[in-house]
XYZ file of C-alpha atoms in Angstrom:
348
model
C 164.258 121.402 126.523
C 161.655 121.256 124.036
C 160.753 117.762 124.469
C 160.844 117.948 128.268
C 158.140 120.809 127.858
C 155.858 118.653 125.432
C 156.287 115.688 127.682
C 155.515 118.029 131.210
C 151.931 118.956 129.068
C 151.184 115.624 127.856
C 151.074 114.395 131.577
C 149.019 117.009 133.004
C 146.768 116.324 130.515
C 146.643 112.890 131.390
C 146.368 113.593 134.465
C 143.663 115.985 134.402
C 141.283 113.235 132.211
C 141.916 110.782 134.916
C 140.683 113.181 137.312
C 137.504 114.153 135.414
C 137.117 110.208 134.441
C 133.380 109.411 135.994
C 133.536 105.822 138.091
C 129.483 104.863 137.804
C 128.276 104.206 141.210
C 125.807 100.977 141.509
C 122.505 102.739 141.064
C 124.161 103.962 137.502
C 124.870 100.517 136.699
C 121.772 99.117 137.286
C 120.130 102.336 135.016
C 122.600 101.717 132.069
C 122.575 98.054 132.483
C 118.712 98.448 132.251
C 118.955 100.921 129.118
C 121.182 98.230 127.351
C 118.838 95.116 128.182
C 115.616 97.714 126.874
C 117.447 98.677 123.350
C 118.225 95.339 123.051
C 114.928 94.323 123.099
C 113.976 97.266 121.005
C 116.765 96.028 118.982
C 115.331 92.381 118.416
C 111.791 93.416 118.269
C 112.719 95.641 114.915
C 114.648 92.921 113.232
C 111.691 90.182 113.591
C 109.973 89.531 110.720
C 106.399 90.468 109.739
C 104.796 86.536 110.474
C 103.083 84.302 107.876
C 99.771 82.871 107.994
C 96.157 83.764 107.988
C 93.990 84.789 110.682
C 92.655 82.348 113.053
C 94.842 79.536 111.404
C 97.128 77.921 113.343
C 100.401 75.502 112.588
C 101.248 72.575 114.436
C 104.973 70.732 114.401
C 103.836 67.687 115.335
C 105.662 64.325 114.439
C 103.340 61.627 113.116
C 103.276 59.147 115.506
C 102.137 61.623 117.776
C 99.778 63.544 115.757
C 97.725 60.212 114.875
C 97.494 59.638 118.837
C 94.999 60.259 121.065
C 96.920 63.026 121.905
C 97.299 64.860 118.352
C 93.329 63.910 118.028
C 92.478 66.091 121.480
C 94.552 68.466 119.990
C 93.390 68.586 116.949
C 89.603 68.516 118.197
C 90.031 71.065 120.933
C 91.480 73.454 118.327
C 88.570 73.284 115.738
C 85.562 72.872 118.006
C 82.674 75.085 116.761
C 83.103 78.387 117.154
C 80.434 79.563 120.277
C 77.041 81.121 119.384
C 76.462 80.315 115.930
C 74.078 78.038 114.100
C 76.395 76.930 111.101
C 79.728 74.843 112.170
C 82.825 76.652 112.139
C 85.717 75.677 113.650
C 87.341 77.871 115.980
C 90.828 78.187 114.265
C 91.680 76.500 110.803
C 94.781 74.068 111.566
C 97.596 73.130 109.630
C 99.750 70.034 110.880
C 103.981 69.269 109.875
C 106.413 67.101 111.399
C 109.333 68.022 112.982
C 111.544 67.101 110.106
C 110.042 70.270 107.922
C 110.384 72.638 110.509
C 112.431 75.193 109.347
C 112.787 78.960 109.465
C 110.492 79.562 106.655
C 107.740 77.516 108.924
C 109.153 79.161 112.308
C 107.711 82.831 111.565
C 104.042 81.618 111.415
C 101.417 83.898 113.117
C 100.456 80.982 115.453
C 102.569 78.115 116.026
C 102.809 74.984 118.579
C 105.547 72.942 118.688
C 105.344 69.325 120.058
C 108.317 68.077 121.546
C 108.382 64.825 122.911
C 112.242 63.195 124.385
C 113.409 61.426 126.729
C 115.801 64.529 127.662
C 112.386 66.123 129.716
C 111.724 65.000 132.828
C 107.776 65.881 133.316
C 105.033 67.549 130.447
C 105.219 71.734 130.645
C 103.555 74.028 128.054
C 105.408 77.238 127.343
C 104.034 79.918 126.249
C 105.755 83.310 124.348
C 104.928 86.442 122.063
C 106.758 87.214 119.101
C 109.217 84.747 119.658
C 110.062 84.521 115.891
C 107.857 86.978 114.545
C 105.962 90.052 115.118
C 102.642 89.596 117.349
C 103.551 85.570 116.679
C 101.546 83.126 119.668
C 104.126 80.586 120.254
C 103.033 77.796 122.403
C 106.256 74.954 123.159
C 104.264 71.399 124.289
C 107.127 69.085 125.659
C 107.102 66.039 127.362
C 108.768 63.005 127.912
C 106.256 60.101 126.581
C 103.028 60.029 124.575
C 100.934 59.566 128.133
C 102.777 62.627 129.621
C 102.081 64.357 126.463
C 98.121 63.984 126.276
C 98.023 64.794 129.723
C 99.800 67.698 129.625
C 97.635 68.866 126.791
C 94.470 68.056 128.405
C 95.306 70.024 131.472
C 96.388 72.913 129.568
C 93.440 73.000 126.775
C 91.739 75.981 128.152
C 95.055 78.012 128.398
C 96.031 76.909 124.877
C 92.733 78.098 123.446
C 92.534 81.067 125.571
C 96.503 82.132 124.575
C 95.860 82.102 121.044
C 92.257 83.699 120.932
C 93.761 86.444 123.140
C 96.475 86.982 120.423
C 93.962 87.055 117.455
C 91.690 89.476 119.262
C 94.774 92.148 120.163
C 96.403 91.722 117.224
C 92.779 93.370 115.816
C 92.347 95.634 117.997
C 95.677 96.909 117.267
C 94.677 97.147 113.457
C 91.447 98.765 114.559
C 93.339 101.460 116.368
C 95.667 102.279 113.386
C 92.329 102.743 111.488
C 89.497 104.448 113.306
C 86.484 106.285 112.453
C 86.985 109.154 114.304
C 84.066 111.100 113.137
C 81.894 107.937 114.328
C 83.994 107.676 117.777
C 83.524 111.539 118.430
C 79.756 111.399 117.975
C 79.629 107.701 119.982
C 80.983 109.767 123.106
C 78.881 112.678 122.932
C 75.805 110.824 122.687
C 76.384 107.980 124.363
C 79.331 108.972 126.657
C 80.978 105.181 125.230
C 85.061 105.149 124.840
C 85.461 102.393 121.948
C 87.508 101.935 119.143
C 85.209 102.103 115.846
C 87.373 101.018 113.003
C 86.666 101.916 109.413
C 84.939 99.014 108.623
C 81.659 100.926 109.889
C 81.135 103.158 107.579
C 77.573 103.815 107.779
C 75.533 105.467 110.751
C 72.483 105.674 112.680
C 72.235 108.310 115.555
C 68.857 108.896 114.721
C 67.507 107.089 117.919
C 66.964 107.588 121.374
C 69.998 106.431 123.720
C 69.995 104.400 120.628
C 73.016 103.780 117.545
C 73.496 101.687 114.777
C 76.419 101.612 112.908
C 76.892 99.507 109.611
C 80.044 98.003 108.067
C 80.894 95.365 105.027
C 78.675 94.838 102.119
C 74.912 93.746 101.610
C 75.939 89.712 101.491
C 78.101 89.596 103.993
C 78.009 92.204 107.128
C 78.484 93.084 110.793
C 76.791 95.664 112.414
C 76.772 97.392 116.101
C 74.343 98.412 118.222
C 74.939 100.530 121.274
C 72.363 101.720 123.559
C 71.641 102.646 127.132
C 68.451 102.101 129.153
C 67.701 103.003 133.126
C 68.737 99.809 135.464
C 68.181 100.492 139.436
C 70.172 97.604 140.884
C 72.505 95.098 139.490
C 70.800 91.957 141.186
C 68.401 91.863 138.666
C 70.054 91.364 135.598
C 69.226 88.031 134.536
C 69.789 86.211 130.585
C 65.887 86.990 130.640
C 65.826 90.440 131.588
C 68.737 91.600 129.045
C 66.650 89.425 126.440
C 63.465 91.360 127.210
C 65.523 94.678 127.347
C 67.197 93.645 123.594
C 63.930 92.801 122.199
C 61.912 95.845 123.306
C 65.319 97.987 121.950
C 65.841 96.376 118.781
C 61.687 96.177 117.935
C 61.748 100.520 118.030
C 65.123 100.647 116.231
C 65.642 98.138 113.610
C 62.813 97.776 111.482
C 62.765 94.450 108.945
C 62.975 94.952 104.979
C 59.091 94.706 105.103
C 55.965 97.000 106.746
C 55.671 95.766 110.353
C 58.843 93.488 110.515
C 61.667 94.172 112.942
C 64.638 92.275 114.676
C 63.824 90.059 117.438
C 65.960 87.065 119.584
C 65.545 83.562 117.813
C 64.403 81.754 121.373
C 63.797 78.442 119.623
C 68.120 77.705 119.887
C 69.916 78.154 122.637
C 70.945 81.289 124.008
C 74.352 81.660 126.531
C 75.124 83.805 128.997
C 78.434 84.726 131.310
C 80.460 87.217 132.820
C 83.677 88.322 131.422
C 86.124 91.393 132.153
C 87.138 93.619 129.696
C 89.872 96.525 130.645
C 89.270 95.384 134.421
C 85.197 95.779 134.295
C 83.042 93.411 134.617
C 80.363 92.668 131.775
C 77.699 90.591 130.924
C 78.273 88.469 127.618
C 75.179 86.959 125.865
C 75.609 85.421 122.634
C 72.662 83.667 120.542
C 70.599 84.139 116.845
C 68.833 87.132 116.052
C 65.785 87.181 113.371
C 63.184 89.077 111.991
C 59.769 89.099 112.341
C 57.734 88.601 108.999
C 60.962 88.174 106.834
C 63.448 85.451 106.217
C 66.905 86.918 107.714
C 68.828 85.766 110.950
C 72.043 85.614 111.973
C 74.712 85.199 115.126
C 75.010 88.312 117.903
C 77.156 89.127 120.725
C 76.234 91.672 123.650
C 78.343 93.150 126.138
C 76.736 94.804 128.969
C 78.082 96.471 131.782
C 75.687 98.127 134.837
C 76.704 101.952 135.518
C 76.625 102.038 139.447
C 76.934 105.494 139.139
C 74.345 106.510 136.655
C 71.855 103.693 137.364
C 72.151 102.268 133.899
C 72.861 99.413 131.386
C 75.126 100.446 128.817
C 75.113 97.966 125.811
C 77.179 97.394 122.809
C 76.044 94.646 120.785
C 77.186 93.364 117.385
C 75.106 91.086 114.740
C 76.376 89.348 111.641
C 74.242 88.929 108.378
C 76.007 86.594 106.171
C 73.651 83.740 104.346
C 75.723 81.534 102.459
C 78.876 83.066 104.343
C 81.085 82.212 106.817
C 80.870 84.462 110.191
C 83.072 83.655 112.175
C 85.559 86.792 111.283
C 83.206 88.816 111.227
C 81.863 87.804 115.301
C 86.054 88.172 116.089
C 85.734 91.928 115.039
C 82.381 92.675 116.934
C 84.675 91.109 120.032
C 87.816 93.123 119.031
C 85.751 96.367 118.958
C 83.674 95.217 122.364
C 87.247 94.408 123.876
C 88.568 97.697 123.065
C 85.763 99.477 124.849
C 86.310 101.188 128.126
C 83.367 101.356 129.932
């Protein structure tokens, strides 16, 4: 009688858990199926490793037969062209070069990395393109094609999208670092004065707010700096800004504000080299980029700049944030990537 009793309650409870069992209707699937996928990627994205390298360099698998073609020499060039704006000749991004036989895990986590591969098994040249494939913030570009010709082709057609791909990832992965490690005093007093939402990193550490619509903020040491300069100045209509008329504007700012080591001496645009000028968009604005050589009257000093300037509809003004590198007998072209990284992070 006993077990009859036991057996009576271990069906009902059976029974009762099938009843309060929970069939997921489709909608539920698709949410937990989504979940899974996301802490999957959450998952992965944990367990990459930190990536090797240095910035700006960037490592090519390449086999040799390839690499000493016409199409590892456009590669090759179009990677270390000089870097825009300045006087001395940098290269754009330092490159390393392996073949496909010593590429290996160790070599797969590299910050930047493009892998040729050319077979037989492709049908037509493609470029691929993927973040943190093997690493974190890693720029992974895949080149494959099926012959040499298809292969320089392919490269040539996509040389502005390589270039672009892996200056993008330098810049963010900066602007990331930057935002880990502001200056908040100097961000705080930026958008009181000035009303400007930027990202100052820590590498400014000394300020100017002594001026009229007018900062200057300082950063590195005496050899080898980059500084900012952010100002505003009335503007009635857009159609007039010209290259000329922000030159004019940056002269007549930059002759009240920045005085030269000597008694009369100030900082002035070096008009005997050429001076570029473009529009960009930075967090869906458009701005006006002008990059050229600043100098000083008097004195012996000079350097690169780069000036972002974006026209205030609203307020009926130019709002400017400019950086400038002094850096004789130094390389610069770090030090112009963080005046972009800081101008890129701005949100005009």
């Amino acid at each position: 009688m006993k077990k009859l009793i036991l057996f009576l309650i271990a069906i009902s409870i059976l029974i009762s858990c099938k009843e309060k069992t929970h069939k997921p209707n489709n909608k539920e699937k698709e949410t937990i199926s989504a979940k899974l996928h996301s802490d999957k990627k959450k998952t992965k994205k944990r367990l990459l490793p930190s990536p090797s390298g240095r910035a700006n360099e960037v490592l090519i698998v390449m086999n040799d037969k390839y690499w000493n073609s016409k199409s590892g020499q456009f590669l090759f060039n179009s990677f270390t062209q000089d870097v825009e704006g300045i006087a001395w000749k940098e290269p754009i991004f330092d490159i390393s070069r392996i073949p496909r036989g010593a590429y290996n895990d160790m070599v797969r986590i590299a910050r930047n990395l493009i892998e040729v591969d050319v077979s037989d098994r492709y049908s037509i040249g493609k470029v691929k393109l993927y973040r943190a494939k093997y690493s974190r913030t890693q720029a992974y570009a895949k080149i494959q094609a099926p012959n040499e010709e298809t292969l320089y082709q392919t490269i040539n057609d996509n040389e502005i999208k390589l270039l672009s791909f892996f200056y993008s990832a330098e810049r963010e992965r900066l602007i990331t670092y930057f935002e880990k490690n502001p200056n908040n005093d100097f961000q705080e007093k930026l958008k009181e004065k000035l009303g400007y939402n930027v990202v100052i990193p820590t590498m400014f550490n000394h300020e100017n707010f002594n001026g009229i619509n007018f900062v200057w903020l300082s950063g590195g040491n005496i050899d080898a700096r980059a500084d900012l300069a952010l100002y505003t100045f009335p503007c009635n209509e857009e159609k007039i800004i010209t290259l000329q008329y922000l030159i004019a504007k940056r002269d007549s700012v930059m002759k009240i504000n920045i005085p030269g080591p000597s008694d009369g001496s100030y900082m002035c645009t070096e008009n005997s080299l050429p001076t570029t000028f473009k529009k960009v968009k930075i967090n869906n604005k458009t701005l006006y980029e002008v990059r050229g050589l600043w100098k000083t009257t008097i004195d012996i000093m000079g350097g690169p700049f780069v000036s972002y300037a974006y026209y205030n509809e609203e307020t009926q003004t130019m709002q400017v944030l400019e950086g400038f590198v002094y850096a004789p007998n130094h390389n610069k072209r770090n030090l112009i990537h963080r005046i972009e990284a800081v101008a890129y992070s701005w949100k005009p």
